[in-house]
PDB file of C-alpha atoms in Angstrom:
ATOM      1  CA  GLN Z  63     -14.241 -31.321  18.828  1.00  0.00           C
ATOM      2  CA  VAL Z  64     -16.722 -28.621  17.892  1.00  0.00           C
ATOM      3  CA  GLN Z  65     -18.454 -27.035  20.871  1.00  0.00           C
ATOM      4  CA  LEU Z  66     -21.705 -25.096  20.918  1.00  0.00           C
ATOM      5  CA  VAL Z  67     -22.621 -22.546  23.586  1.00  0.00           C
ATOM      6  CA  GLU Z  68     -26.136 -21.176  23.801  1.00  0.00           C
ATOM      7  CA  SER Z  69     -26.998 -17.922  25.557  1.00  0.00           C
ATOM      8  CA  GLY Z  70     -29.619 -15.204  25.747  1.00  0.00           C
ATOM      9  CA  GLY Z  71     -32.432 -16.958  27.554  1.00  0.00           C
ATOM     10  CA  GLY Z  72     -34.382 -15.508  30.436  1.00  0.00           C
ATOM     11  CA  LEU Z  73     -37.768 -14.750  31.900  1.00  0.00           C
ATOM     12  CA  VAL Z  74     -40.131 -12.822  29.649  1.00  0.00           C
ATOM     13  CA  GLN Z  75     -43.800 -11.975  29.777  1.00  0.00           C
ATOM     14  CA  PRO Z  76     -46.241 -13.385  27.217  1.00  0.00           C
ATOM     15  CA  GLY Z  77     -46.034 -11.335  24.052  1.00  0.00           C
ATOM     16  CA  GLY Z  78     -42.437 -10.399  24.727  1.00  0.00           C
ATOM     17  CA  SER Z  79     -39.282 -10.995  22.720  1.00  0.00           C
ATOM     18  CA  LEU Z  80     -35.887 -12.583  23.192  1.00  0.00           C
ATOM     19  CA  THR Z  81     -32.907 -13.247  20.967  1.00  0.00           C
ATOM     20  CA  LEU Z  82     -30.847 -16.367  21.576  1.00  0.00           C
ATOM     21  CA  SER Z  83     -27.267 -16.846  20.434  1.00  0.00           C
ATOM     22  CA  CYS Z  84     -25.350 -19.989  19.548  1.00  0.00           C
ATOM     23  CA  ALA Z  85     -21.585 -19.572  19.511  1.00  0.00           C
ATOM     24  CA  CYS Z  86     -19.643 -22.290  17.740  1.00  0.00           C
ATOM     25  CA  SER Z  87     -15.962 -23.091  18.245  1.00  0.00           C
ATOM     26  CA  GLY Z  88     -15.550 -23.972  14.573  1.00  0.00           C
ATOM     27  CA  SER Z  89     -16.604 -22.672  11.170  1.00  0.00           C
ATOM     28  CA  ILE Z  90     -19.380 -25.105  10.403  1.00  0.00           C
ATOM     29  CA  PHE Z  91     -22.381 -22.966   9.535  1.00  0.00           C
ATOM     30  CA  SER Z  92     -21.556 -22.766   5.843  1.00  0.00           C
ATOM     31  CA  ILE Z  93     -20.922 -26.518   5.720  1.00  0.00           C
ATOM     32  CA  TYR Z  94     -23.725 -28.056   7.739  1.00  0.00           C
ATOM     33  CA  ASN Z  95     -27.425 -27.496   8.143  1.00  0.00           C
ATOM     34  CA  MET Z  96     -28.010 -26.058  11.606  1.00  0.00           C
ATOM     35  CA  GLY Z  97     -30.988 -26.197  13.902  1.00  0.00           C
ATOM     36  CA  TRP Z  98     -32.497 -24.666  16.990  1.00  0.00           C
ATOM     37  CA  TYR Z  99     -34.098 -27.239  19.260  1.00  0.00           C
ATOM     38  CA  ARG Z 100     -36.043 -26.982  22.480  1.00  0.00           C
ATOM     39  CA  GLN Z 101     -37.059 -29.307  25.269  1.00  0.00           C
ATOM     40  CA  ALA Z 102     -39.939 -28.476  27.555  1.00  0.00           C
ATOM     41  CA  PRO Z 103     -40.368 -30.198  30.920  1.00  0.00           C
ATOM     42  CA  GLY Z 104     -41.653 -33.726  30.446  1.00  0.00           C
ATOM     43  CA  LYS Z 105     -41.419 -33.532  26.669  1.00  0.00           C
ATOM     44  CA  GLU Z 106     -38.984 -34.744  24.038  1.00  0.00           C
ATOM     45  CA  ARG Z 107     -36.540 -32.382  22.420  1.00  0.00           C
ATOM     46  CA  GLU Z 108     -37.934 -30.951  19.187  1.00  0.00           C
ATOM     47  CA  LEU Z 109     -36.544 -29.055  16.229  1.00  0.00           C
ATOM     48  CA  VAL Z 110     -38.165 -25.624  15.992  1.00  0.00           C
ATOM     49  CA  ALA Z 111     -36.066 -23.836  13.376  1.00  0.00           C
ATOM     50  CA  SER Z 112     -33.376 -24.776  10.903  1.00  0.00           C
ATOM     51  CA  MET Z 113     -31.073 -23.065   8.459  1.00  0.00           C
ATOM     52  CA  ARG Z 114     -29.522 -24.868   5.517  1.00  0.00           C
ATOM     53  CA  SER Z 115     -25.848 -24.356   4.772  1.00  0.00           C
ATOM     54  CA  TYR Z 116     -26.877 -22.219   1.785  1.00  0.00           C
ATOM     55  CA  GLY Z 117     -29.251 -20.122   3.899  1.00  0.00           C
ATOM     56  CA  MET Z 118     -32.773 -21.434   3.425  1.00  0.00           C
ATOM     57  CA  THR Z 119     -34.764 -21.553   6.646  1.00  0.00           C
ATOM     58  CA  ASN Z 120     -37.568 -23.753   7.912  1.00  0.00           C
ATOM     59  CA  TYR Z 121     -39.747 -23.488  10.982  1.00  0.00           C
ATOM     60  CA  ALA Z 122     -42.045 -25.704  12.983  1.00  0.00           C
ATOM     61  CA  ASP Z 123     -45.672 -24.731  12.606  1.00  0.00           C
ATOM     62  CA  SER Z 124     -45.805 -23.805  16.283  1.00  0.00           C
ATOM     63  CA  VAL Z 125     -43.266 -20.984  15.834  1.00  0.00           C
ATOM     64  CA  LYS Z 126     -43.732 -19.983  12.209  1.00  0.00           C
ATOM     65  CA  GLY Z 127     -44.163 -16.253  11.851  1.00  0.00           C
ATOM     66  CA  ARG Z 128     -42.834 -15.595  15.359  1.00  0.00           C
ATOM     67  CA  PHE Z 129     -39.278 -16.985  15.296  1.00  0.00           C
ATOM     68  CA  THR Z 130     -36.482 -16.057  12.893  1.00  0.00           C
ATOM     69  CA  VAL Z 131     -33.158 -17.862  12.578  1.00  0.00           C
ATOM     70  CA  SER Z 132     -30.075 -16.093  11.253  1.00  0.00           C
ATOM     71  CA  ARG Z 133     -26.325 -16.472  11.412  1.00  0.00           C
ATOM     72  CA  ASP Z 134     -23.089 -14.518  11.206  1.00  0.00           C
ATOM     73  CA  ASN Z 135     -20.503 -16.764   9.579  1.00  0.00           C
ATOM     74  CA  ALA Z 136     -17.654 -14.377  10.413  1.00  0.00           C
ATOM     75  CA  LYS Z 137     -18.506 -14.654  14.109  1.00  0.00           C
ATOM     76  CA  ASN Z 138     -19.408 -18.366  13.972  1.00  0.00           C
ATOM     77  CA  THR Z 139     -22.657 -17.421  15.689  1.00  0.00           C
ATOM     78  CA  MET Z 140     -26.253 -18.363  14.971  1.00  0.00           C
ATOM     79  CA  TYR Z 141     -29.239 -16.480  16.347  1.00  0.00           C
ATOM     80  CA  LEU Z 142     -32.873 -17.166  17.085  1.00  0.00           C
ATOM     81  CA  GLN Z 143     -35.070 -14.098  17.288  1.00  0.00           C
ATOM     82  CA  MET Z 144     -38.251 -14.910  19.147  1.00  0.00           C
ATOM     83  CA  SER Z 145     -41.247 -12.612  19.329  1.00  0.00           C
ATOM     84  CA  SER Z 146     -44.870 -12.859  20.453  1.00  0.00           C
ATOM     85  CA  LEU Z 147     -43.703 -15.411  22.971  1.00  0.00           C
ATOM     86  CA  LYS Z 148     -46.250 -17.724  24.540  1.00  0.00           C
ATOM     87  CA  PRO Z 149     -46.155 -19.737  27.780  1.00  0.00           C
ATOM     88  CA  GLU Z 150     -45.888 -22.882  25.676  1.00  0.00           C
ATOM     89  CA  ASP Z 151     -42.558 -21.621  24.332  1.00  0.00           C
ATOM     90  CA  THR Z 152     -41.086 -22.214  27.786  1.00  0.00           C
ATOM     91  CA  ALA Z 153     -38.240 -24.687  27.369  1.00  0.00           C
ATOM     92  CA  VAL Z 154     -34.494 -25.119  27.323  1.00  0.00           C
ATOM     93  CA  TYR Z 155     -33.247 -24.100  23.890  1.00  0.00           C
ATOM     94  CA  TYR Z 156     -30.285 -25.735  22.178  1.00  0.00           C
ATOM     95  CA  CYS Z 157     -28.483 -25.444  18.885  1.00  0.00           C
ATOM     96  CA  ASN Z 158     -26.913 -28.298  16.948  1.00  0.00           C
ATOM     97  CA  ILE Z 159     -26.402 -29.615  13.490  1.00  0.00           C
ATOM     98  CA  ASP Z 160     -29.612 -30.805  11.777  1.00  0.00           C
ATOM     99  CA  PRO Z 161     -29.825 -33.743  12.353  1.00  0.00           C
ATOM    100  CA  PRO Z 162     -27.986 -33.401  15.673  1.00  0.00           C
ATOM    101  CA  VAL Z 163     -24.604 -35.133  15.831  1.00  0.00           C
ATOM    102  CA  ILE Z 164     -22.556 -32.832  18.055  1.00  0.00           C
ATOM    103  CA  THR Z 165     -22.565 -33.272  21.813  1.00  0.00           C
ATOM    104  CA  TRP Z 166     -25.344 -31.109  23.206  1.00  0.00           C
ATOM    105  CA  GLY Z 167     -24.399 -27.925  24.997  1.00  0.00           C
ATOM    106  CA  GLN Z 168     -25.932 -26.703  28.243  1.00  0.00           C
ATOM    107  CA  GLY Z 169     -28.727 -24.927  26.463  1.00  0.00           C
ATOM    108  CA  THR Z 170     -30.362 -21.709  27.578  1.00  0.00           C
ATOM    109  CA  GLN Z 171     -33.580 -21.539  29.587  1.00  0.00           C
ATOM    110  CA  VAL Z 172     -36.485 -19.532  28.214  1.00  0.00           C
ATOM    111  CA  THR Z 173     -39.406 -18.987  30.555  1.00  0.00           C
ATOM    112  CA  VAL Z 174     -42.518 -17.215  29.338  1.00  0.00           C
ATOM    113  CA  SER Z 175     -44.706 -16.263  32.261  1.00  0.00           C
ATOM    114  CA  SER Z 176     -46.583 -13.326  33.702  1.00  0.00           C
TER     115      SER Z 176
END
């Protein structure tokens, strides 16, 4: 079964940047549409960025212009570059297929606070 492992989260001040990584145990990025999701405390998990198998990207309005999704097919790794971070970006971030069908990984915590 394909496994996804997210990493790169941490504590950052408002306006700061972080890059998250999603390592996949299989070569699925060129086959499936992939997504970055996040879940803030007390809220439902939401899709914030996606990348089609052929490379086109889409972003939620709340992160458009600040987040960039990319991938390295040779490394089976997807990235989420986040800049101009805001306190409302605080959440646990996950990657999965879009729509999500793989068992969720542990996610990586991003905390934006001064």
